[in-house]
Structure formats: C-alpha cells, structure tokens
Amino acid sequence: MEALSLNEVEQGRYLGPRGPIGLMNRVYKYILPEVRESLRSWREDAQRIPDLELRKQALASIETKQFHCEGGGIYAAGNLSMRHILIPLIVAYQTISDYLDNLCDRSTSLDPADFRLLHQSMLDAVTPGAELSNYYALRSEQDDGGYLHRLVRKCQEMTALLPGYAAAAAEIRDLAVLYTDLQVYKHIRHDLREDALKEWWGKEGHRAPHLYWNEFAAATGSTLGIFMLFLAACNPKLSLTTSASIRAAYFPHLCGLHIMLDYLIDQDEDRAGGDLNFCNYYEDTDTMLNRIASIVEWARRDVRSLPETSMHRMVIEGLLALYLSDPKVSEQREVRSVSKRLMRRSPLTRLFFFANSRWIRKRMY
C-alpha cells in the first residue's frame, strides 16, 4: 500500500493519487488485481446458477463487461485504505447492473413491470437493511440459486461499513432511481421506447434543460456518480451539502459523457442487435461531435468545484482515452473520424491514459 500516515487514515479523507503516474501505479498494483479477484469469485458463483438462461446472461455479463468493473474500481484508488470496502462494493453493484442489462437486452420478456422489479435490486443494494424480494417474480426464469440476492447483500454489507454513508444515501438513491427508470423505458417494445423516454424526459428534464432528451437519458445510465459518492462516504465527516455538490459535479455532464462515449463505439453492435443507441438521434455526425465536445467541456467545468479536482479531471481524460482506444473504433469509419477529432489537441494526460488503456486490453485478451 502507498505510505499513508495514521492521521490521514483516521481522518477518513479520500486521498487522491498524485497525478496520472500515481493513479496508474495504484491501478496496476492494487485495483486491477483486486477487482479481477472479486470478479473471479462472482464468476464461480454464476457458474452454479441452476437456470440455464440466467446462468448464460450472468456469465456473459462478467466475460464481456469486465472493463466496467475495472473502470469503476478507479474510485477505490482515491482511498487505498478503504479499498477492502470500495472494491467489493463497486464490483458487486456494477455486476448487478451489467447482469440486469443483459437480462433486459436479451430478454424473454418485454414487460416494463418485470424490468422495474428486476432493478428494484439496485435500489435495495444501496439501502442497508432493505428487505430483499423475488426480483424474478414477473418472468419465466426464476432459479438463480440466490446469485442476485448475494450480490445485493454484499452491497448492503459494504455500504453499512462506510462511515459517511448516511450523508450520501439520498443522493445515491436519487441516481439509482433515475438509472432504474432509464432501464425500464429503454428496454420495452421498440415502437414504444422512444415516446416513453421522451415522456419521462418531460418530467425529469428540468434537471438539465440544456441537454437533448437522448443526452439526459444517457446521463442517467452511468454508475460513476454513485461510485464517487461511495468514495466520498469513506469520510465520516461527509455532509449532506457536500454530497449534493458531488452529485451535481458528476450528474449530468460527467455521467453523460461516460455513456455517450459507450454508445458512440457501440453503434454497429447495437444496430445489429436492434438495441437503442442514443448517438443515433443526432441529425448528422458534426452535430453529434459538437454536442459530445460540449459535454466534455461542461464536465471539466463542473469538477473544478470538487476537492481532489485533479483526480476527477483524470477520470474525464481517462474516459476519453478508454473508449476512443477501443478496437471497435477502428472498425467503424464514422466513429473513427469522430474519435480522431475528439483526440485532436489532446492533453498529455489523455495520451498517457490512451497508451495505458491499450496496454491493459492486451493484458486482458
């Protein structure tokens, strides 16, 4: 572990890494190995799921979306002394998210009530002491051998250990509710989902009136704001005011950037699978590029108000590097063009993360 003084640890501050090299040192030395060990345990658990379809989707979510947990694990680098709580918590919560996304994307159901009940698990997971339900009650596949319940309980156990969690809980739940709403509306019948999302935006869009409906929806689909609040809750002196400031600094712009980049590189894949993609709702490529570039600048502006500003700036540059270094970019001419333009005049920080993202992928596959 990096040398942390006893006084620093006792204060419970999230002690951010000192620059990109310091961050990546923590990532290689602690975060990646411990995230992968946690995922290995959940993979073994998923292999024992009795229902064939549930087992298939659980395993696929871990195999194909491992980098989601690895990316989320960056927040444990903000306080290494608490990573024994943060890494299991972030991995379990992101694994629930990825598993349910697979269940809904490749669903045997198109029932919005089914999707909402499934995602109630994500609300229960961030509510210590909440009673668990049969989240599969409205679908034919039922027997996961307790897999989803164990994921939820792990989250509950870990959040209960965060000393400042009471101050962060309301903001975390607010983001989780928005995430749940999105997952319900985006997975219903194809001919209904766009109208449902726009109707929902009509009710919630006042939170960010400058964003288009697809951009607002994208922002609600990120778990990064929740992970940042987990990190902040390591501080026993965390206040309600600070929690609200952190949420405002992450949602909607940093969260929106995260998901818009994800959709940007997945356009071909989503088109083939008939999945909704929020990048497809711009009138042309130039408009899409200009809007994403604006979201980048808004996100940079927002994080200036946070303590440890440099870490959040590194998150922004790291997101750009992570997604724009994905092999899928080179396979899509339009996306490749947008990527080059977004990377143009890149700060050295982003280029550093770009190189590291490629190295990590080589080590994964």
PDB file of C-alpha atoms in Angstrom, residues 201 204-212 216 251-253:
ATOM      1  CA  TRP A 201     -37.648  13.435 -20.021  1.00  0.00           C
ATOM      2  CA  GLU A 204     -37.274  14.942 -15.267  1.00  0.00           C
ATOM      3  CA  GLY A 205     -35.523  17.047 -17.914  1.00  0.00           C
ATOM      4  CA  HIS A 206     -35.802  20.223 -15.812  1.00  0.00           C
ATOM      5  CA  ARG A 207     -32.687  18.941 -14.011  1.00  0.00           C
ATOM      6  CA  ALA A 208     -30.656  19.744 -17.153  1.00  0.00           C
ATOM      7  CA  PRO A 209     -32.787  21.777 -19.581  1.00  0.00           C
ATOM      8  CA  HIS A 210     -29.821  22.454 -21.907  1.00  0.00           C
ATOM      9  CA  LEU A 211     -29.453  18.754 -22.722  1.00  0.00           C
ATOM     10  CA  TYR A 212     -31.328  16.990 -25.510  1.00  0.00           C
ATOM     11  CA  PHE A 216     -30.245  13.386 -20.468  1.00  0.00           C
ATOM     12  CA  PHE A 251     -24.573  14.405 -12.939  1.00  0.00           C
ATOM     13  CA  PRO A 252     -25.436  15.155 -15.664  1.00  0.00           C
ATOM     14  CA  HIS A 253     -22.262  16.027 -17.575  1.00  0.00           C
TER      15      HIS A 253
END
